[in-house]
Tab-separated table of C-alpha atoms in Angstrom:
chain	number	residue	atom	x	y	z
A	1475	MET	CA	-21.214	-12.362	58.003
A	1476	SER	CA	-23.626	-13.555	55.317
A	1477	ARG	CA	-26.617	-11.598	54.024
A	1478	ASN	CA	-27.993	-9.297	56.726
A	1479	GLU	CA	-26.501	-11.098	59.696
A	1480	THR	CA	-26.055	-8.836	62.705
A	1481	ALA	CA	-23.658	-9.155	65.592
A	1482	ARG	CA	-26.538	-10.251	67.822
A	1483	GLU	CA	-27.548	-13.000	65.397
A	1484	ALA	CA	-23.947	-14.169	65.104
A	1485	GLY	CA	-23.920	-14.588	68.882
A	1486	LEU	CA	-26.956	-16.869	68.903
A	1487	LYS	CA	-25.374	-20.159	69.898
A	1488	PRO	CA	-27.341	-23.285	70.821
A	1489	LEU	CA	-29.022	-22.866	74.187
A	1490	VAL	CA	-27.735	-26.293	75.257
A	1491	SER	CA	-24.943	-28.542	74.060
A	1492	PRO	CA	-25.844	-30.502	70.901
A	1493	GLY	CA	-23.641	-33.208	72.373
A	1494	ASP	CA	-26.415	-33.951	74.866
A	1495	PHE	CA	-28.391	-35.511	71.988
A	1496	THR	CA	-27.704	-38.790	70.209
A	1497	GLY	CA	-26.634	-38.261	66.600
A	1498	LEU	CA	-26.905	-34.480	66.736
A	1499	PRO	CA	-23.352	-33.060	66.788
A	1500	GLY	CA	-22.443	-31.958	63.272
A	1501	LEU	CA	-26.031	-32.335	62.023
A	1502	CYS	CA	-28.199	-29.399	60.947
A	1503	HIS	CA	-31.432	-30.678	62.493
A	1504	LEU	CA	-34.303	-28.234	61.969
A	1505	ALA	CA	-37.254	-30.618	62.215
A	1506	ALA	CA	-38.433	-30.369	65.826
A	1507	ALA	CA	-42.050	-30.036	64.663
A	1508	GLY	CA	-41.756	-33.537	63.183
A	1509	GLU	CA	-39.261	-35.431	65.313
A	1510	THR	CA	-36.579	-34.421	67.783
A	1511	PRO	CA	-33.409	-36.409	68.451
A	1512	MET	CA	-33.251	-38.284	71.719
A	1513	LEU	CA	-31.146	-37.263	74.667
A	1514	ALA	CA	-28.075	-39.438	75.104
A	1515	SER	CA	-28.999	-39.734	78.791
A	1516	GLN	CA	-32.256	-41.426	77.847
A	1517	ALA	CA	-30.339	-44.601	77.038
A	1518	ALA	CA	-30.084	-45.191	80.774
A	1519	VAL	CA	-33.885	-45.186	81.018
A	1520	PHE	CA	-33.954	-48.288	78.801
A	1521	SER	CA	-31.482	-50.240	80.914
A	1522	ASP	CA	-33.129	-49.224	84.197
A	1523	PHE	CA	-36.523	-50.237	82.834
A	1524	MET	CA	-35.190	-53.625	81.761
A	1525	TYR	CA	-33.888	-54.241	85.283
A	1526	ASP	CA	-37.109	-53.085	86.964
A	1527	LYS	CA	-39.216	-55.266	84.662
A	1528	ALA	CA	-37.323	-58.334	85.798
A	1529	MET	CA	-37.872	-57.658	89.497
A	1530	GLY	CA	-41.459	-58.771	89.980
A	1531	MET	CA	-43.915	-56.722	91.984
A	1532	ALA	CA	-41.245	-54.474	93.482
A	1533	GLY	CA	-39.977	-53.711	89.993
A	1534	ARG	CA	-43.511	-52.901	88.817
A	1535	GLU	CA	-43.873	-50.478	91.725
A	1536	ARG	CA	-40.660	-48.712	90.751
A	1537	ILE	CA	-41.781	-48.512	87.114
A	1538	TYR	CA	-45.025	-46.747	87.978
A	1539	ALA	CA	-43.439	-44.527	90.596
A	1540	LYS	CA	-41.361	-43.173	87.695
A	1541	VAL	CA	-44.522	-42.715	85.628
A	1542	SER	CA	-45.926	-40.646	88.486
A	1543	ARG	CA	-42.757	-38.561	88.573
A	1544	THR	CA	-43.239	-37.798	84.875
A	1545	ALA	CA	-46.738	-36.517	85.647
A	1546	ASP	CA	-45.303	-34.360	88.441
A	1547	SER	CA	-42.662	-32.872	86.134
A	1548	LEU	CA	-45.204	-32.213	83.377
A	1549	ALA	CA	-47.534	-30.550	85.859
A	1550	ALA	CA	-44.725	-28.270	86.981
A	1551	LEU	CA	-43.998	-27.363	83.363
A	1552	LEU	CA	-47.668	-26.745	82.525
A	1553	GLY	CA	-48.753	-25.115	85.757
A	1554	CYS	CA	-51.488	-27.653	86.479
A	1555	GLN	CA	-52.140	-30.531	88.869
A	1556	ALA	CA	-50.532	-33.899	88.191
A	1557	VAL	CA	-53.838	-35.664	88.930
A	1558	ASP	CA	-55.372	-33.891	85.916
A	1559	LEU	CA	-52.873	-35.511	83.527
A	1560	GLY	CA	-53.025	-38.917	81.879
A	1561	PHE	CA	-50.970	-40.809	79.328
A	1562	PRO	CA	-53.003	-42.170	76.405
A	1563	GLN	CA	-51.121	-43.597	73.456
A	1564	ASN	CA	-51.580	-40.507	71.304
A	1565	VAL	CA	-53.689	-37.415	70.609
A	1566	ALA	CA	-56.148	-39.290	68.393
A	1567	GLN	CA	-57.043	-41.755	71.152
A	1568	ALA	CA	-57.750	-38.970	73.644
A	1569	MET	CA	-59.690	-36.914	71.098
A	1570	ASN	CA	-61.889	-39.910	70.259
A	1571	MET	CA	-62.621	-40.475	73.936
A	1572	VAL	CA	-63.831	-36.914	74.451
A	1573	ALA	CA	-65.708	-36.698	71.148
A	1574	ARG	CA	-67.835	-39.727	71.972
A	1575	THR	CA	-68.982	-38.242	75.278
A	1576	ILE	CA	-70.584	-35.164	73.684
A	1577	ASP	CA	-72.327	-36.831	70.754
A	1578	LEU	CA	-75.608	-35.063	71.485
A	1579	PRO	CA	-78.597	-34.718	69.106
A	1580	ASP	CA	-78.640	-31.668	66.830
A	1581	GLY	CA	-75.175	-30.566	67.905
A	1582	ASN	CA	-72.149	-29.389	65.977
A	1583	VAL	CA	-68.400	-29.083	66.390
A	1584	VAL	CA	-66.341	-26.285	64.837
A	1585	LEU	CA	-62.771	-26.690	63.564
A	1586	PRO	CA	-60.453	-25.044	61.030
A	1587	GLN	CA	-60.537	-26.782	57.643
A	1588	TRP	CA	-56.747	-27.391	57.714
A	1589	GLU	CA	-56.724	-28.941	61.195
A	1590	TYR	CA	-54.561	-32.002	61.791
A	1591	PRO	CA	-56.407	-35.301	61.093
A	1592	SER	CA	-56.013	-36.533	64.690
A	1593	VAL	CA	-58.108	-33.570	65.802
A	1594	LEU	CA	-60.598	-33.611	62.922
A	1595	TYR	CA	-61.317	-37.239	62.067
A	1596	PRO	CA	-62.631	-38.445	65.469
A	1597	TRP	CA	-65.597	-36.081	65.108
A	1598	VAL	CA	-66.318	-37.339	61.587
A	1599	THR	CA	-66.140	-41.074	62.234
A	1600	GLY	CA	-67.020	-41.288	65.926
A	1601	THR	CA	-69.981	-38.941	66.354
A	1602	ASN	CA	-73.179	-37.831	64.670
A	1603	LEU	CA	-72.381	-34.185	65.275
A	1604	GLU	CA	-72.404	-31.789	62.345
A	1605	VAL	CA	-68.773	-30.987	61.595
A	1606	ARG	CA	-68.415	-27.336	60.633
A	1607	LEU	CA	-65.113	-26.412	58.994
A	1608	VAL	CA	-64.027	-22.786	59.050
A	1609	VAL	CA	-62.362	-21.944	55.740
A	1610	SER	CA	-59.731	-19.271	55.185
A	1611	PRO	CA	-57.921	-18.699	51.872
A	1612	ASP	CA	-54.518	-18.263	53.555
A	1613	HIS	CA	-55.086	-21.084	56.098
A	1614	LEU	CA	-54.703	-18.625	58.953
A	1615	MET	CA	-57.024	-18.358	61.923
A	1616	ASP	CA	-59.562	-15.543	61.931
A	1617	ALA	CA	-61.500	-15.321	65.177
A	1618	ARG	CA	-64.337	-13.462	63.455
A	1619	ARG	CA	-64.993	-16.445	61.190
A	1620	PHE	CA	-65.231	-18.723	64.228
A	1621	ARG	CA	-67.605	-16.328	65.993
A	1622	ASP	CA	-69.786	-16.355	62.889
A	1623	THR	CA	-69.762	-20.170	62.720
A	1624	VAL	CA	-70.603	-21.160	66.301
A	1625	ASP	CA	-74.182	-21.094	67.589
A	1626	PRO	CA	-76.110	-22.331	70.658
A	1627	ARG	CA	-75.906	-25.903	69.317
A	1628	THR	CA	-72.077	-25.890	69.162
A	1629	ARG	CA	-70.824	-28.554	71.559
A	1630	ALA	CA	-67.097	-28.096	71.026
A	1631	LEU	CA	-64.511	-25.845	69.454
A	1632	ALA	CA	-61.431	-27.939	68.542
A	1633	VAL	CA	-58.238	-26.135	67.505
A	1634	SER	CA	-54.457	-26.331	67.707
A	1635	LEU	CA	-52.533	-23.849	69.831
A	1636	VAL	CA	-49.845	-23.831	67.130
A	1637	SER	CA	-50.758	-25.010	63.642
A	1638	TYR	CA	-48.705	-27.918	62.353
A	1639	TYR	CA	-49.335	-26.555	58.845
A	1640	THR	CA	-48.443	-22.868	59.127
A	1641	GLY	CA	-46.859	-22.475	62.558
A	1642	GLU	CA	-49.505	-19.926	63.513
A	1643	LEU	CA	-49.970	-19.316	67.254
A	1644	ILE	CA	-53.501	-18.502	68.378
A	1645	ASP	CA	-54.633	-16.389	71.314
A	1646	LEU	CA	-56.094	-18.999	73.666
A	1647	ALA	CA	-58.053	-16.405	75.627
A	1648	GLU	CA	-59.802	-15.290	72.448
A	1649	TYR	CA	-60.943	-18.808	71.589
A	1650	ARG	CA	-61.946	-19.415	75.208
A	1651	GLU	CA	-64.262	-16.407	74.888
A	1652	ILE	CA	-65.738	-17.778	71.661
A	1653	ALA	CA	-66.378	-21.181	73.261
A	1654	ASP	CA	-67.957	-19.563	76.320
A	1655	SER	CA	-70.202	-17.413	74.135
A	1656	CYS	CA	-72.085	-20.533	73.011
A	1657	GLY	CA	-71.475	-22.857	75.958
A	1658	ALA	CA	-69.044	-25.083	74.053
A	1659	LEU	CA	-65.987	-27.009	75.182
A	1660	LEU	CA	-62.589	-25.681	74.123
A	1661	ILE	CA	-60.433	-28.646	73.122
A	1662	VAL	CA	-56.860	-27.817	72.138
A	1663	ASP	CA	-54.043	-29.788	70.555
A	1664	VAL	CA	-50.864	-28.372	72.097
A	1665	SER	CA	-48.442	-30.788	70.394
A	1666	GLN	CA	-46.595	-27.987	68.597
A	1667	ALA	CA	-46.306	-25.838	71.726
A	1668	LEU	CA	-45.548	-28.208	74.599
A	1669	GLY	CA	-41.820	-27.938	75.260
A	1670	VAL	CA	-41.225	-24.711	73.356
A	1671	ALA	CA	-43.576	-22.200	74.982
A	1672	ASN	CA	-45.375	-21.117	78.098
A	1673	PHE	CA	-49.155	-21.071	77.809
A	1674	ASP	CA	-52.146	-21.051	80.137
A	1675	ILE	CA	-53.530	-24.571	79.948
A	1676	SER	CA	-56.293	-23.661	82.410
A	1677	LEU	CA	-58.071	-21.815	79.572
A	1678	THR	CA	-58.861	-25.159	77.949
A	1679	ASP	CA	-61.427	-27.786	78.888
A	1680	PHE	CA	-59.181	-30.481	77.435
A	1681	ALA	CA	-55.662	-30.266	76.042
A	1682	PHE	CA	-53.794	-33.056	74.282
A	1683	ALA	CA	-50.267	-33.464	72.973
A	1684	CYS	CA	-47.924	-36.018	71.517
A	1685	GLY	CA	-44.646	-36.413	73.366
A	1686	TYR	CA	-42.136	-37.037	70.586
A	1687	LYS	CA	-41.722	-33.507	69.227
A	1688	TRP	CA	-40.692	-30.447	71.252
A	1689	ALA	CA	-41.160	-32.300	74.571
A	1690	LEU	CA	-38.148	-34.549	73.773
A	1691	GLY	CA	-39.974	-37.836	74.309
A	1692	THR	CA	-40.792	-40.667	71.942
A	1693	HIS	CA	-43.783	-42.383	70.325
A	1694	GLY	CA	-46.348	-44.176	72.475
A	1695	ALA	CA	-46.705	-41.609	75.244
A	1696	GLY	CA	-49.408	-39.072	74.549
A	1697	ILE	CA	-50.396	-36.430	77.080
A	1698	ALA	CA	-53.995	-35.681	78.074
A	1699	TYR	CA	-55.240	-32.909	80.341
A	1700	CYS	CA	-58.774	-32.626	81.705
A	1701	ASN	CA	-59.492	-29.333	83.446
A	1702	ALA	CA	-61.068	-30.489	86.698
A	1703	ALA	CA	-62.331	-27.003	87.505
A	1704	ARG	CA	-64.227	-26.754	84.200
A	1705	GLN	CA	-65.110	-30.440	83.733
A	1706	PRO	CA	-65.393	-31.940	87.233
A	1707	ASN	CA	-67.764	-34.732	86.180
A	1708	TRP	CA	-66.392	-35.764	82.796
A	1709	GLN	CA	-66.015	-39.480	82.213
A	1710	PRO	CA	-65.240	-41.331	78.984
A	1711	LYS	CA	-67.521	-44.061	77.696
A	1712	GLU	CA	-64.558	-46.430	77.435
A	1713	SER	CA	-63.210	-48.157	80.515
A	1714	GLY	CA	-60.525	-50.619	81.507
A	1715	TRP	CA	-58.823	-51.946	84.574
A	1716	THR	CA	-56.698	-48.879	85.243
A	1717	SER	CA	-59.493	-46.366	84.661
A	1718	ALA	CA	-61.767	-47.912	87.296
A	1719	GLU	CA	-61.443	-48.616	91.002
A	1720	TRP	CA	-60.123	-52.110	91.627
A	1721	VAL	CA	-62.593	-54.753	92.868
A	1722	ASP	CA	-61.312	-58.120	94.060
A	1723	ALA	CA	-62.261	-61.133	91.959
A	1724	ASP	CA	-64.321	-62.891	94.632
A	1725	VAL	CA	-66.796	-59.990	94.923
A	1726	ARG	CA	-66.599	-58.476	91.435
A	1727	ASP	CA	-69.905	-57.840	89.668
A	1728	THR	CA	-71.100	-55.627	86.797
A	1729	SER	CA	-70.778	-52.339	88.677
A	1730	VAL	CA	-67.950	-50.023	87.632
A	1731	THR	CA	-66.601	-47.126	89.687
A	1732	PRO	CA	-64.546	-44.871	87.411
A	1733	VAL	CA	-61.424	-43.176	88.740
A	1734	ARG	CA	-61.603	-39.385	88.999
A	1735	ASP	CA	-58.147	-38.390	87.794
A	1736	GLY	CA	-55.988	-38.505	84.660
A	1737	ARG	CA	-56.088	-42.298	84.609
A	1738	ARG	CA	-59.452	-41.875	82.866
A	1739	PHE	CA	-57.383	-41.667	79.667
A	1740	GLU	CA	-55.478	-44.896	80.472
A	1741	LEU	CA	-57.684	-47.903	79.807
A	1742	GLY	CA	-54.838	-50.276	80.564
A	1743	ASN	CA	-51.232	-49.853	81.587
A	1744	PRO	CA	-49.791	-46.725	80.005
A	1745	ALA	CA	-46.642	-47.173	77.913
A	1746	ALA	CA	-44.447	-46.911	80.979
A	1747	LEU	CA	-41.083	-46.955	79.215
A	1748	CYS	CA	-42.192	-44.229	76.790
A	1749	VAL	CA	-43.629	-42.163	79.647
A	1750	GLN	CA	-40.359	-42.430	81.575
A	1751	ILE	CA	-38.417	-41.274	78.506
A	1752	LEU	CA	-40.816	-38.363	78.175
A	1753	GLY	CA	-40.183	-37.505	81.814
A	1754	THR	CA	-36.449	-37.152	81.282
A	1755	GLY	CA	-37.124	-34.885	78.292
A	1756	VAL	CA	-39.444	-32.684	80.337
A	1757	ASP	CA	-36.886	-32.532	83.159
A	1758	TYR	CA	-34.261	-31.391	80.644
A	1759	LEU	CA	-36.534	-28.645	79.297
A	1760	ARG	CA	-37.358	-27.431	82.781
A	1761	ALA	CA	-33.653	-27.267	83.628
A	1762	ALA	CA	-33.054	-25.166	80.522
A	1763	GLY	CA	-36.009	-22.934	81.420
A	1764	ILE	CA	-39.059	-22.910	79.174
A	1765	ASP	CA	-39.039	-19.111	78.932
A	1766	SER	CA	-35.421	-19.239	77.764
A	1767	VAL	CA	-36.309	-21.932	75.238
A	1768	GLU	CA	-39.146	-19.824	73.829
A	1769	ARG	CA	-36.988	-16.688	73.551
A	1770	HIS	CA	-34.224	-18.638	71.838
A	1771	VAL	CA	-36.514	-20.330	69.320
A	1772	ARG	CA	-38.319	-17.073	68.570
A	1773	ALA	CA	-35.006	-15.349	67.830
A	1774	LEU	CA	-34.049	-18.078	65.352
A	1775	THR	CA	-37.443	-18.207	63.652
A	1776	ASP	CA	-37.583	-14.415	63.332
A	1777	VAL	CA	-34.417	-14.541	61.234
A	1778	LEU	CA	-35.690	-17.536	59.264
A	1779	TRP	CA	-38.971	-15.826	58.393
A	1780	ALA	CA	-37.360	-12.541	57.370
A	1781	GLU	CA	-34.679	-14.153	55.212
A	1782	LEU	CA	-37.006	-16.661	53.542
A	1783	HIS	CA	-39.428	-13.866	52.743
A	1784	ALA	CA	-36.560	-11.814	51.305
A	1785	LEU	CA	-35.685	-14.785	49.087
A	1786	GLY	CA	-39.195	-14.620	47.646
A	1787	MET	CA	-40.494	-17.865	49.154
A	1788	ARG	CA	-44.286	-18.227	49.333
A	1789	MET	CA	-44.658	-17.923	53.090
A	1790	LEU	CA	-47.418	-19.811	54.896
A	1791	THR	CA	-46.365	-18.636	58.357
A	1792	PRO	CA	-47.742	-15.266	59.522
A	1793	SER	CA	-45.494	-12.223	59.186
A	1794	ASP	CA	-46.469	-10.993	62.676
A	1795	ALA	CA	-43.916	-12.464	65.086
A	1796	HIS	CA	-46.519	-12.584	67.854
A	1797	ARG	CA	-48.674	-14.897	65.720
A	1798	ARG	CA	-46.051	-17.568	65.089
A	1799	LEU	CA	-44.057	-19.954	67.230
A	1800	GLY	CA	-41.380	-22.504	66.447
A	1801	ILE	CA	-42.336	-23.224	62.831
A	1802	VAL	CA	-41.554	-21.358	59.622
A	1803	ALA	CA	-43.228	-22.864	56.557
A	1804	PHE	CA	-43.328	-21.992	52.885
A	1805	ALA	CA	-45.237	-23.490	49.966
A	1806	VAL	CA	-43.569	-25.602	47.270
A	1807	GLU	CA	-44.792	-27.584	44.291
A	1808	ASP	CA	-42.427	-30.556	44.376
A	1809	GLU	CA	-41.952	-31.836	47.928
A	1810	ALA	CA	-39.624	-34.642	46.858
A	1811	HIS	CA	-37.344	-32.177	45.041
A	1812	TRP	CA	-37.059	-30.050	48.170
A	1813	ARG	CA	-36.435	-32.949	50.489
A	1814	ARG	CA	-33.677	-34.324	48.269
A	1815	GLY	CA	-32.132	-30.901	47.864
A	1816	LEU	CA	-32.090	-29.998	51.536
A	1817	GLU	CA	-30.838	-33.394	52.647
A	1818	ALA	CA	-28.110	-33.292	49.976
A	1819	ARG	CA	-26.939	-30.111	51.700
A	1820	GLU	CA	-27.119	-31.824	55.109
A	1821	VAL	CA	-30.174	-29.927	56.314
A	1822	LEU	CA	-32.995	-31.881	57.968
A	1823	ALA	CA	-36.326	-30.084	57.675
A	1824	TRP	CA	-39.802	-31.534	57.049
A	1825	THR	CA	-41.807	-31.712	53.842
A	1826	GLY	CA	-45.472	-32.516	53.246
A	1827	ASP	CA	-48.743	-30.783	52.370
A	1828	LYS	CA	-46.871	-29.089	49.490
A	1829	ARG	CA	-44.679	-27.139	51.857
A	1830	VAL	CA	-41.325	-27.083	53.590
A	1831	ARG	CA	-41.436	-26.706	57.368
A	1832	ILE	CA	-38.357	-25.528	59.270
A	1833	SER	CA	-38.486	-25.758	63.064
A	1834	PRO	CA	-35.453	-25.067	65.292
A	1835	HIS	CA	-35.243	-26.038	68.949
A	1836	LEU	CA	-32.990	-25.329	71.921
A	1837	TYR	CA	-30.099	-27.337	70.438
A	1838	ASN	CA	-29.908	-25.124	67.308
A	1839	GLY	CA	-27.991	-21.899	66.792
A	1840	MET	CA	-27.621	-19.273	64.113
A	1841	ALA	CA	-25.076	-21.397	62.237
A	1842	ASP	CA	-27.851	-23.941	61.601
A	1843	VAL	CA	-30.198	-21.204	60.416
A	1844	ARG	CA	-27.592	-19.845	58.003
A	1845	GLN	CA	-26.867	-23.315	56.656
A	1846	ALA	CA	-30.573	-23.854	56.069
A	1847	LEU	CA	-31.003	-20.503	54.324
A	1848	ASP	CA	-28.081	-21.208	52.013
A	1849	ALA	CA	-29.546	-24.621	51.233
A	1850	VAL	CA	-32.999	-23.173	50.489
A	1851	GLU	CA	-31.517	-20.630	48.107
A	1852	ALA	CA	-29.511	-23.303	46.298
A	1853	VAL	CA	-32.474	-25.672	45.958
A	1854	ARG	CA	-34.734	-22.881	44.742
A	1855	ASN	CA	-32.187	-21.837	42.123
A	1856	ALA	CA	-31.807	-25.426	40.937
A	1857	GLU	CA	-35.588	-25.767	40.718
A	1858	SER	CA	-35.945	-22.584	38.661
A	1859	LYS	CA	-33.353	-23.898	36.189
A	1860	GLY	CA	-34.946	-27.343	35.988
A	1861	GLU	CA	-31.827	-28.922	37.468
A	1862	GLN	CA	-31.555	-31.755	39.930
A	1863	PRO	CA	-31.435	-30.480	43.500
């Protein structure tokens, strides 16, 4: 056993077979927070879609029946109602739609300074709200700072459940309380949690996610949740043929009757093929058991954090295991050096924002973690000597 490896760690095998994923066997893929490999079984979704698309109206009906089944599977995973879910193209589109409905005079929105651009920018470019950024020297969430920043004019609190930058996991109930204290909406990006953790989505007013990371989908199928209990009357300013009740051409006029379900986020046909692919990924995660996935990933990231810290890496991810999920990140000066070095040692991680981000999923085991740790040590040593990685 290498370093401080215990018998329990040595027994941490992948939760599922890597052979279920295209291109994965033999690859040390630790980049789930950026992209996940596709399931080999998803190839059949392409061929089935091609057949359905050729079959006229009956084929169209089959295509959208499968879209509905994806919503049903997601609702089962999230513990919500399928009618509260829609499929925009991405998080940014959904965030823009909500932001533009609460652009009220003399209002403000509160976000962390290091929030992902898809969450931050819609408030800057699409509203006249004052954008208040909460600053923290270690880029970690501090609920007290948010309590001190909100006021009666705060219209929304927009945060990520798990930070793309540090991997920090917030306490949703705590931020729900802060939003309620000033009558604000709680809008949450759950992209880095959906598919790797259980969480109470009902604490949010709106929750958005991309589908191509932990959820095992692909680009083009975003996920949008509107909490009907908290926001029963919300409607976007944008509209299209799928987000309004159909009116036949011979009697159509300028009146518009918006739909009252998740289709509010779909101004036209959703990306049906991408949504179907997402559905098979969600089905796979549910079969594995989301609680089992979370336990497995936590066990791997606990070892990663401890060993990287022992190596002297400048950790961005919190030391408290309860405050992190899925992602272990450390700061670097030369991103390109680290990417070259890790890939030369056949380790796929993610670089950017002057950091390295390592994120295992259900298809990883302790052998992948050990390979990554050895690679990090080698790249760091090469860097300290001024050598090529």
